[in-house]
Amino acid sequence: MSDQPAACRIHVEALGVAFEPQAEHWAERLGLPLQVADGEFALQVGDMGLQLQQLGPDAPGPVRVDFVEGGAAHRRLYGGGSGQMIAKAVGVAQGVRPRVLDATAGLGKDAFVLASLGCEMSLIERQPLIGALLEDGLARGAEDFDVAPIVARMRLLNGNSIEVMRNWEGEPPQVIYLDPMFPHREKTALVKKEMRLFRPLVGDDPDAPALLEAALALASHRVVVKRPRKAPCIEGPKPSHALDGKSSRYDIYPKKALKP
Ligand SMILES: C[S@@+](CC[C@H](N)C(=O)[O-])C[C@H]1O[C@@H](n2cnc3c(N)ncnc32)[C@H](O)[C@@H]1O
């Protein structure tokens, strides 16, 4: 849990001379050094955009946000549309496309699914490094003909959602979606590469109960919490019901019916 770049040794690296100005820009913005000898992670700038690479012999490949190709594109085209569990959980239905605040944006995958279905999304991410990857992915998405209209529905804010929600001004979001980190101990392929990379950077989000409390105070219609299928609910008020997926569960805290 941190609002600051984590205590890991991270540096910024240009993958070619042409990318040096961008590397300097990110280093300055994130308060990170440029190219050091004994780093644990490198935030690399290259022709594929911004990517985070763990360093060392057993490190997995780089992680970047890509809404145009790969998993996100596949899910957008063949992922089941409004029949997907996450869509049902936030209340997407015929004539209903709620305004959603994703208060734990991460790499923006869930938010992208909902934006693809037509939801207006606000996203908040507190880890500046993850926020930087997301910002870069959104910028590249905005240059793609098919993806641009989707990312235009995704507004990224940086900061701690608990504070942002407590001090919210203007119309509140209809639905608030939370997917805080949950402590996984197993080291199998099931724990995705992104998650293995995230954990040392982000921690386990132990302040999830405060996040839930702030979300319940702000959302006008419902709060949805994504959990691993067998995990306990976030401590605090209990959800009224849950939708079970293959590996995830969506706990639903309703406040008011969403109407077309
Ligand atoms: C499990 S990941 C979310 C993954 C995301 N649903 C996706 O589809 O990519 C959790 C993220 O929430 C962020 N987070 C947790 N608590 C937060 C808070 N209070 N404010 C902002 N971001 C928070 C963490 O930094 C982490 O990046």
GROMACS .gro file of N, CA, C and O in nm, residues 130-180:
model
  204
  130ILE      N    1   0.210   0.265  -1.173
  130ILE     CA    2   0.099   0.196  -1.240
  130ILE      C    3   0.016   0.301  -1.316
  130ILE      O    4  -0.024   0.279  -1.430
  131GLY      N    5  -0.004   0.417  -1.252
  131GLY     CA    6  -0.076   0.526  -1.317
  131GLY      C    7  -0.008   0.569  -1.447
  131GLY      O    8  -0.074   0.598  -1.546
  132ALA      N    9   0.126   0.569  -1.446
  132ALA     CA   10   0.202   0.609  -1.566
  132ALA      C   11   0.180   0.507  -1.678
  132ALA      O   12   0.159   0.544  -1.794
  133LEU      N   13   0.183   0.378  -1.644
  133LEU     CA   14   0.161   0.274  -1.747
  133LEU      C   15   0.021   0.289  -1.806
  133LEU      O   16   0.000   0.277  -1.927
  134LEU      N   17  -0.074   0.317  -1.719
  134LEU     CA   18  -0.214   0.331  -1.763
  134LEU      C   19  -0.230   0.454  -1.852
  134LEU      O   20  -0.294   0.448  -1.958
  135GLU      N   21  -0.172   0.565  -1.809
  135GLU     CA   22  -0.180   0.689  -1.888
  135GLU      C   23  -0.123   0.667  -2.028
  135GLU      O   24  -0.181   0.709  -2.127
  136ASP      N   25  -0.010   0.596  -2.034
  136ASP     CA   26   0.055   0.569  -2.162
  136ASP      C   27  -0.032   0.478  -2.249
  136ASP      O   28  -0.047   0.501  -2.369
  137GLY      N   29  -0.094   0.376  -2.186
  137GLY     CA   30  -0.182   0.285  -2.262
  137GLY      C   31  -0.304   0.359  -2.316
  137GLY      O   32  -0.347   0.334  -2.429
  138LEU      N   33  -0.357   0.449  -2.237
  138LEU     CA   34  -0.474   0.526  -2.282
  138LEU      C   35  -0.435   0.617  -2.399
  138LEU      O   36  -0.510   0.628  -2.497
  139ALA      N   37  -0.315   0.677  -2.389
  139ALA     CA   38  -0.270   0.767  -2.497
  139ALA      C   39  -0.251   0.688  -2.627
  139ALA      O   40  -0.289   0.734  -2.735
  140ARG      N   41  -0.194   0.568  -2.617
  140ARG     CA   42  -0.176   0.487  -2.740
  140ARG      C   43  -0.312   0.440  -2.792
  140ARG      O   44  -0.333   0.435  -2.912
  141GLY      N   45  -0.403   0.407  -2.700
  141GLY     CA   46  -0.537   0.366  -2.742
  141GLY      C   47  -0.608   0.477  -2.818
  141GLY      O   48  -0.682   0.452  -2.914
  142ALA      N   49  -0.583   0.602  -2.777
  142ALA     CA   50  -0.650   0.717  -2.839
  142ALA      C   51  -0.606   0.737  -2.983
  142ALA      O   52  -0.669   0.809  -3.060
  143GLU      N   53  -0.495   0.672  -3.022
  143GLU     CA   54  -0.447   0.686  -3.160
  143GLU      C   55  -0.500   0.576  -3.251
  143GLU      O   56  -0.471   0.574  -3.370
  144ASP      N   57  -0.575   0.483  -3.195
  144ASP     CA   58  -0.626   0.372  -3.276
  144ASP      C   59  -0.772   0.400  -3.313
  144ASP      O   60  -0.853   0.434  -3.227
  145PHE      N   61  -0.804   0.379  -3.439
  145PHE     CA   62  -0.937   0.414  -3.489
  145PHE      C   63  -1.050   0.347  -3.410
  145PHE      O   64  -1.147   0.410  -3.371
  146ASP      N   65  -1.035   0.216  -3.382
  146ASP     CA   66  -1.144   0.143  -3.315
  146ASP      C   67  -1.146   0.167  -3.164
  146ASP      O   68  -1.251   0.162  -3.101
  147VAL      N   69  -1.029   0.187  -3.107
  147VAL     CA   70  -1.019   0.195  -2.961
  147VAL      C   71  -1.042   0.338  -2.910
  147VAL      O   72  -1.087   0.358  -2.797
  148ALA      N   73  -1.013   0.437  -2.995
  148ALA     CA   74  -1.023   0.578  -2.952
  148ALA      C   75  -1.158   0.612  -2.888
  148ALA      O   76  -1.162   0.674  -2.781
  149PRO      N   77  -1.270   0.573  -2.950
  149PRO     CA   78  -1.398   0.610  -2.887
  149PRO      C   79  -1.419   0.545  -2.751
  149PRO      O   80  -1.491   0.599  -2.667
  150ILE      N   81  -1.353   0.431  -2.728
  150ILE     CA   82  -1.367   0.363  -2.598
  150ILE      C   83  -1.284   0.435  -2.493
  150ILE      O   84  -1.334   0.469  -2.385
  151VAL      N   85  -1.157   0.463  -2.524
  151VAL     CA   86  -1.074   0.529  -2.423
  151VAL      C   87  -1.121   0.672  -2.398
  151VAL      O   88  -1.093   0.729  -2.292
  152ALA      N   89  -1.194   0.728  -2.493
  152ALA     CA   90  -1.251   0.862  -2.470
  152ALA      C   91  -1.353   0.858  -2.356
  152ALA      O   92  -1.385   0.962  -2.299
  153ARG      N   93  -1.401   0.740  -2.323
  153ARG     CA   94  -1.495   0.727  -2.210
  153ARG      C   95  -1.423   0.695  -2.079
  153ARG      O   96  -1.487   0.666  -1.979
  154MET      N   97  -1.288   0.697  -2.081
  154MET     CA   98  -1.211   0.663  -1.960
  154MET      C   99  -1.130   0.784  -1.916
  154MET      O  100  -1.036   0.826  -1.983
  155ARG      N  101  -1.167   0.839  -1.801
  155ARG     CA  102  -1.099   0.959  -1.749
  155ARG      C  103  -1.013   0.917  -1.631
  155ARG      O  104  -1.065   0.865  -1.532
  156LEU      N  105  -0.882   0.936  -1.644
  156LEU     CA  106  -0.790   0.889  -1.539
  156LEU      C  107  -0.755   1.000  -1.441
  156LEU      O  108  -0.715   1.110  -1.481
  157LEU      N  109  -0.771   0.970  -1.312
  157LEU     CA  110  -0.729   1.062  -1.207
  157LEU      C  111  -0.622   0.992  -1.125
  157LEU      O  112  -0.629   0.871  -1.107
  158ASN      N  113  -0.527   1.068  -1.076
  158ASN     CA  114  -0.427   1.007  -0.988
  158ASN      C  115  -0.461   1.045  -0.845
  158ASN      O  116  -0.528   1.143  -0.820
  159GLY      N  117  -0.415   0.965  -0.752
  159GLY     CA  118  -0.437   0.999  -0.612
  159GLY      C  119  -0.495   0.881  -0.537
  159GLY      O  120  -0.514   0.773  -0.593
  160ASN      N  121  -0.520   0.905  -0.408
  160ASN     CA  122  -0.578   0.801  -0.323
  160ASN      C  123  -0.730   0.812  -0.329
  160ASN      O  124  -0.787   0.914  -0.290
  161SER      N  125  -0.794   0.706  -0.374
  161SER     CA  126  -0.940   0.710  -0.391
  161SER      C  127  -1.014   0.742  -0.262
  161SER      O  128  -1.121   0.800  -0.266
  162ILE      N  129  -0.957   0.698  -0.150
  162ILE     CA  130  -1.027   0.722  -0.024
  162ILE      C  131  -1.043   0.873  -0.005
  162ILE      O  132  -1.152   0.923   0.022
  163GLU      N  133  -0.934   0.946  -0.028
  163GLU     CA  134  -0.938   1.092  -0.015
  163GLU      C  135  -1.026   1.153  -0.124
  163GLU      O  136  -1.108   1.241  -0.097
  164VAL      N  137  -1.006   1.108  -0.246
  164VAL     CA  138  -1.082   1.166  -0.358
  164VAL      C  139  -1.232   1.145  -0.336
  164VAL      O  140  -1.312   1.237  -0.355
  165MET      N  141  -1.270   1.027  -0.289
  165MET     CA  142  -1.414   1.000  -0.269
  165MET      C  143  -1.469   1.082  -0.153
  165MET      O  144  -1.580   1.133  -0.160
  166ARG      N  145  -1.389   1.095  -0.047
  166ARG     CA  146  -1.437   1.172   0.069
  166ARG      C  147  -1.457   1.319   0.033
  166ARG      O  148  -1.541   1.386   0.091
  167ASN      N  149  -1.376   1.368  -0.061
  167ASN     CA  150  -1.384   1.511  -0.097
  167ASN      C  151  -1.449   1.533  -0.234
  167ASN      O  152  -1.423   1.632  -0.301
  168TRP      N  153  -1.527   1.438  -0.277
  168TRP     CA  154  -1.587   1.443  -0.412
  168TRP      C  155  -1.674   1.566  -0.428
  168TRP      O  156  -1.752   1.601  -0.341
  169GLU      N  157  -1.659   1.633  -0.543
  169GLU     CA  158  -1.747   1.747  -0.570
  169GLU      C  159  -1.825   1.718  -0.697
  169GLU      O  160  -1.775   1.655  -0.787
  170GLY      N  161  -1.947   1.765  -0.703
  170GLY     CA  162  -2.029   1.743  -0.822
  170GLY      C  163  -2.108   1.615  -0.810
  170GLY      O  164  -2.117   1.554  -0.703
  171GLU      N  165  -2.165   1.575  -0.924
  171GLU     CA  166  -2.255   1.460  -0.925
  171GLU      C  167  -2.179   1.332  -0.886
  171GLU      O  168  -2.074   1.303  -0.944
  172PRO      N  169  -2.230   1.257  -0.791
  172PRO     CA  170  -2.158   1.135  -0.753
  172PRO      C  171  -2.170   1.026  -0.859
  172PRO      O  172  -2.268   1.024  -0.935
  173PRO      N  173  -2.073   0.936  -0.866
  173PRO     CA  174  -2.086   0.824  -0.960
  173PRO      C  175  -2.205   0.736  -0.922
  173PRO      O  176  -2.236   0.723  -0.803
  174GLN      N  177  -2.268   0.677  -1.022
  174GLN     CA  178  -2.381   0.587  -0.990
  174GLN      C  179  -2.330   0.458  -0.927
  174GLN      O  180  -2.387   0.407  -0.833
  175VAL      N  181  -2.221   0.408  -0.985
  175VAL     CA  182  -2.165   0.281  -0.936
  175VAL      C  183  -2.017   0.301  -0.905
  175VAL      O  184  -1.946   0.369  -0.980
  176ILE      N  185  -1.973   0.246  -0.794
  176ILE     CA  186  -1.829   0.248  -0.764
  176ILE      C  187  -1.780   0.103  -0.762
  176ILE      O  188  -1.840   0.016  -0.699
  177TYR      N  189  -1.673   0.080  -0.838
  177TYR     CA  190  -1.618  -0.054  -0.857
  177TYR      C  191  -1.483  -0.062  -0.786
  177TYR      O  192  -1.397   0.024  -0.805
  178LEU      N  193  -1.467  -0.163  -0.702
  178LEU     CA  194  -1.343  -0.179  -0.625
  178LEU      C  195  -1.282  -0.317  -0.650
  178LEU      O  196  -1.353  -0.417  -0.646
  179ASP      N  197  -1.153  -0.318  -0.673
  179ASP     CA  198  -1.081  -0.444  -0.691
  179ASP      C  199  -0.945  -0.431  -0.623
  179ASP      O  200  -0.841  -0.427  -0.689
  180PRO      N  201  -0.944  -0.419  -0.489
  180PRO     CA  202  -0.816  -0.402  -0.421
  180PRO      C  203  -0.734  -0.530  -0.427
  180PRO      O  204  -0.790  -0.639  -0.448
   0.00000   0.00000   0.00000
